[in-house]
């Protein structure tokens, strides 16, 4: 076969791959063919390699799109979390949560601790891992979530159920507790928790201990009990105590400035 004829055949194959919706296989066709020839690869092995590249490309695109839609901050992963700085955090518990079993079971993760100890980083990292595993994830800071809940306060149940914060496999609510809720806000939060109970997982980070939730929820002890009853029924509670990462970074910056 002449080089020109071979080039034409490869171009035709690439066009067919594109027509079948396989852009990653088409993009890497030349390289994979050269690899197959140099390694005397069997036809079925070459086909498997071609399909592997296509599937890998599609998975990468899915993860990238899902992360963008989730609202998760970028760059905070389990791999770059400094567990050595925060010995109060049991690495084994985080590794267990990273398997995603609690998300499949629609359970709760409650991370409690003062500002700066790594709650947000861990919540984002677990959310990112969940996206990589194929779960739908949505991240909100609490004030942003409350704004959305207030906008949708008058929606009938059928429409409310279609809201993303209601039907995602995992809802992450970050920074709950910096301001006490009004009675309206507490009621809206109760509605969210009640609907998701048993249907979808929730991860909450908060600077409040459980005994402070009554004060947080407009002083309504009955409502606080009802919310905590649902959240803690099947929950993983992490109490994080330790130094602040932000203060550590500030101290290091000041030391460098003095040097």
Coordinates of C-alpha atoms in Angstrom, one line a residue:
X1 CA 0.0 0.0 0.0
X2 CA 1.4 3.4 -1.0
X3 CA 1.9 6.1 1.8
X4 CA -0.7 8.3 0.1
X5 CA -3.3 5.5 0.1
X6 CA -2.5 4.6 3.8
X7 CA -2.9 8.3 4.7
X8 CA -6.3 8.4 2.9
X9 CA -7.4 5.3 4.7
X10 CA -6.4 6.7 8.1
X11 CA -8.2 10.0 7.3
X12 CA -11.3 8.0 6.4
X13 CA -11.1 6.0 9.7
X14 CA -10.7 9.2 11.6
X15 CA -13.8 10.7 9.9
X16 CA -15.8 7.7 10.8
X17 CA -14.7 7.8 14.4
X18 CA -15.8 11.5 14.6
X19 CA -19.1 10.6 12.9
X20 CA -19.7 7.9 15.6
X21 CA -19.0 10.5 18.3
X22 CA -15.5 9.3 19.3
X23 CA -13.4 12.5 19.2
X24 CA -10.7 11.2 21.6
X25 CA -10.1 8.0 19.6
X26 CA -10.0 10.1 16.4
X27 CA -7.5 12.6 18.0
X28 CA -5.1 9.8 19.1
X29 CA -5.5 7.5 16.1
X30 CA -2.2 8.3 14.4
X31 CA -0.3 7.8 17.6
X32 CA -2.1 4.6 18.5
X33 CA -1.5 3.1 15.1
X34 CA 2.2 3.9 15.2
X35 CA 2.3 2.3 18.7
X36 CA 0.5 -0.8 17.4
X37 CA 2.9 -1.2 14.5
X38 CA 6.0 -0.7 16.6
X39 CA 4.8 -3.3 19.2
X40 CA 3.3 -5.7 16.7
X41 CA 0.0 -5.4 18.6
X42 CA -2.8 -7.8 17.8
X43 CA -5.8 -6.2 16.1
X44 CA -8.1 -6.9 19.1
X45 CA -5.5 -5.3 21.5
X46 CA -5.3 -2.2 19.3
X47 CA -9.1 -1.9 19.3
X48 CA -9.2 -2.2 23.0
X49 CA -6.5 0.5 23.4
X50 CA -8.5 2.8 21.1
X51 CA -11.6 2.3 23.1
X52 CA -9.7 2.8 26.3
X53 CA -8.5 6.2 25.1
X54 CA -12.0 7.2 24.1
X55 CA -13.5 6.1 27.4
X56 CA -10.8 7.9 29.4
X57 CA -11.4 11.1 27.4
X58 CA -15.1 11.0 28.0
X59 CA -14.6 10.4 31.7
X60 CA -12.3 13.3 32.0
X61 CA -14.8 15.5 30.2
X62 CA -17.6 14.3 32.5
X63 CA -15.6 15.0 35.7
X64 CA -14.6 18.5 34.4
X65 CA -18.2 19.4 33.5
X66 CA -19.6 17.9 36.7
X67 CA -17.1 19.8 38.9
X68 CA -18.0 23.1 37.1
X69 CA -21.7 22.5 37.7
X70 CA -21.2 21.5 41.3
X71 CA -19.9 24.9 42.4
X72 CA -17.0 23.3 44.2
X73 CA -14.0 25.5 44.7
X74 CA -11.0 24.4 42.7
X75 CA -7.8 22.9 44.0
X76 CA -8.7 21.6 47.4
X77 CA -8.1 17.8 47.4
X78 CA -7.4 15.0 49.8
X79 CA -4.0 14.7 48.3
X80 CA -2.9 18.2 49.2
X81 CA -4.6 18.3 52.7
X82 CA -2.0 18.6 55.4
X83 CA -3.0 15.8 57.8
X84 CA 0.3 16.1 59.7
X85 CA -0.6 19.7 60.8
X86 CA -4.0 18.6 62.1
X87 CA -3.5 15.4 64.1
X88 CA -7.0 15.7 65.6
X89 CA -8.3 14.5 62.3
X90 CA -8.3 10.7 62.0
X91 CA -7.0 9.9 58.5
X92 CA -8.7 6.5 58.5
X93 CA -12.1 8.2 59.0
X94 CA -11.6 10.5 56.0
X95 CA -10.4 7.5 53.9
X96 CA -13.6 5.7 54.8
X97 CA -15.7 8.7 53.8
X98 CA -13.8 8.9 50.6
X99 CA -15.2 5.5 49.5
X100 CA -18.6 7.2 49.0
X101 CA -20.6 4.5 50.9
X102 CA -22.2 7.2 53.1
X103 CA -23.4 9.0 49.9
X104 CA -25.0 5.8 48.5
X105 CA -26.8 5.4 51.9
X106 CA -28.0 9.0 52.0
X107 CA -26.3 9.7 55.3
X108 CA -24.9 12.9 56.9
X109 CA -21.4 14.1 57.6
X110 CA -21.2 16.9 60.2
X111 CA -17.9 18.6 60.6
X112 CA -17.6 20.7 63.7
X113 CA -14.8 23.0 64.7
X114 CA -13.5 26.6 64.9
X115 CA -12.6 28.6 61.8
X116 CA -9.4 27.7 59.9
X117 CA -9.0 24.1 61.0
X118 CA -9.6 22.6 57.5
X119 CA -13.3 21.9 57.5
X120 CA -13.9 23.6 54.1
X121 CA -10.9 22.0 52.5
X122 CA -12.0 18.5 53.6
X123 CA -15.6 19.1 52.5
X124 CA -14.5 20.3 49.1
X125 CA -12.1 17.4 48.8
X126 CA -14.7 14.8 49.6
X127 CA -17.1 16.5 47.2
X128 CA -14.5 16.4 44.4
X129 CA -13.8 12.7 45.1
X130 CA -17.6 12.1 45.0
X131 CA -17.8 13.7 41.5
X132 CA -14.9 11.6 40.3
X133 CA -16.8 8.5 41.5
X134 CA -19.9 9.5 39.5
X135 CA -22.1 11.1 42.2
X136 CA -24.0 14.3 41.5
X137 CA -22.7 17.0 43.9
X138 CA -23.7 20.6 44.7
X139 CA -21.8 23.0 47.0
X140 CA -23.2 26.0 48.8
X141 CA -22.0 28.3 51.4
X142 CA -24.8 28.5 53.9
X143 CA -25.6 32.2 53.1
X144 CA -25.9 31.3 49.4
X145 CA -28.1 28.3 50.1
X146 CA -30.4 30.4 52.3
X147 CA -30.8 33.0 49.5
X148 CA -31.8 30.2 47.1
X149 CA -34.3 28.7 49.7
X150 CA -35.9 32.1 50.2
X151 CA -36.3 32.7 46.5
X152 CA -38.0 29.3 46.3
X153 CA -40.0 29.6 49.5
X154 CA -43.4 29.8 47.7
X155 CA -42.9 26.9 45.3
X156 CA -45.3 24.0 45.5
X157 CA -43.7 20.6 46.4
X158 CA -43.7 19.3 42.9
X159 CA -41.6 22.2 41.7
X160 CA -39.4 22.3 44.8
X161 CA -38.4 18.7 44.3
X162 CA -36.8 19.5 41.0
X163 CA -34.5 22.1 42.5
X164 CA -30.9 20.9 42.3
X165 CA -30.3 21.3 46.0
X166 CA -33.1 18.9 46.6
X167 CA -32.2 16.1 44.1
X168 CA -28.3 16.0 44.1
X169 CA -26.8 12.8 45.5
X170 CA -24.7 15.0 47.8
X171 CA -25.4 18.5 49.0
X172 CA -22.5 20.3 50.8
X173 CA -23.5 23.2 53.1
X174 CA -20.4 25.1 54.2
X175 CA -20.0 27.6 57.0
X176 CA -23.2 27.1 58.8
X177 CA -23.4 29.0 62.1
X178 CA -21.7 32.3 61.7
X179 CA -25.1 34.1 62.1
X180 CA -28.2 32.8 63.9
X181 CA -31.2 32.1 61.7
X182 CA -34.4 33.9 61.8
X183 CA -37.5 31.8 62.4
X184 CA -38.3 31.9 58.6
X185 CA -34.8 30.8 57.8
X186 CA -34.9 28.0 60.4
X187 CA -38.2 26.7 58.9
X188 CA -36.8 26.7 55.4
X189 CA -33.7 24.8 56.5
X190 CA -36.0 22.3 58.3
X191 CA -37.9 21.8 55.0
X192 CA -34.7 21.1 53.2
X193 CA -33.4 18.6 55.7
X194 CA -36.8 16.9 56.0
X195 CA -37.1 16.4 52.2
X196 CA -33.5 15.2 51.8
X197 CA -33.7 12.8 54.8
X198 CA -33.3 9.3 53.5
X199 CA -33.2 10.6 49.9
X200 CA -29.8 12.3 49.6
X201 CA -26.6 12.8 51.5
X202 CA -25.7 16.1 53.2
X203 CA -22.3 17.3 54.4
X204 CA -22.4 20.3 56.7
X205 CA -19.5 22.3 58.1
X206 CA -20.1 24.4 61.2
X207 CA -18.4 26.3 63.9
X208 CA -21.2 25.4 66.3
X209 CA -21.4 22.4 68.6
X210 CA -24.6 20.4 68.6
X211 CA -25.7 21.8 72.0
X212 CA -25.6 25.3 70.4
X213 CA -28.0 24.5 67.6
X214 CA -31.1 25.6 69.5
X215 CA -29.7 29.1 69.7
X216 CA -28.6 28.9 66.1
X217 CA -32.1 27.9 64.9
X218 CA -33.9 31.0 66.2
X219 CA -34.0 29.7 69.8
X220 CA -36.7 27.1 68.7
X221 CA -35.9 24.0 70.7
X222 CA -38.6 21.9 69.1
X223 CA -37.4 22.7 65.6
X224 CA -33.7 22.2 66.5
X225 CA -34.6 18.8 67.9
X226 CA -36.5 17.8 64.8
X227 CA -33.6 18.9 62.5
X228 CA -30.9 17.2 64.6
X229 CA -33.0 14.0 64.9
X230 CA -32.9 13.7 61.1
X231 CA -29.4 14.8 60.6
X232 CA -27.9 12.6 63.3
X233 CA -29.9 9.5 62.6
X234 CA -27.3 8.1 60.3
X235 CA -24.4 10.5 60.7
X236 CA -20.6 10.7 60.8
X237 CA -19.7 13.5 63.2
X238 CA -16.1 14.9 63.1
X239 CA -15.0 17.2 65.8
X240 CA -12.0 19.0 64.5
X241 CA -9.8 20.9 67.0
X242 CA -6.4 22.3 66.4
X243 CA -4.5 25.2 65.0
X244 CA -5.7 27.4 62.2
X245 CA -4.1 26.8 58.8
X246 CA -4.7 30.5 57.9
X247 CA -2.9 31.6 61.1
X248 CA -0.1 29.2 60.4
X249 CA 0.2 30.7 56.9
X250 CA 0.2 34.2 58.3
X251 CA 2.9 33.3 60.8
X252 CA 5.1 31.9 58.1
X253 CA 4.6 34.9 55.9
X254 CA 5.5 37.2 58.8
X255 CA 8.6 35.2 59.5
X256 CA 9.7 35.4 55.9
X257 CA 9.1 39.1 55.9
X258 CA 11.4 39.5 58.9
X259 CA 14.1 37.3 57.4

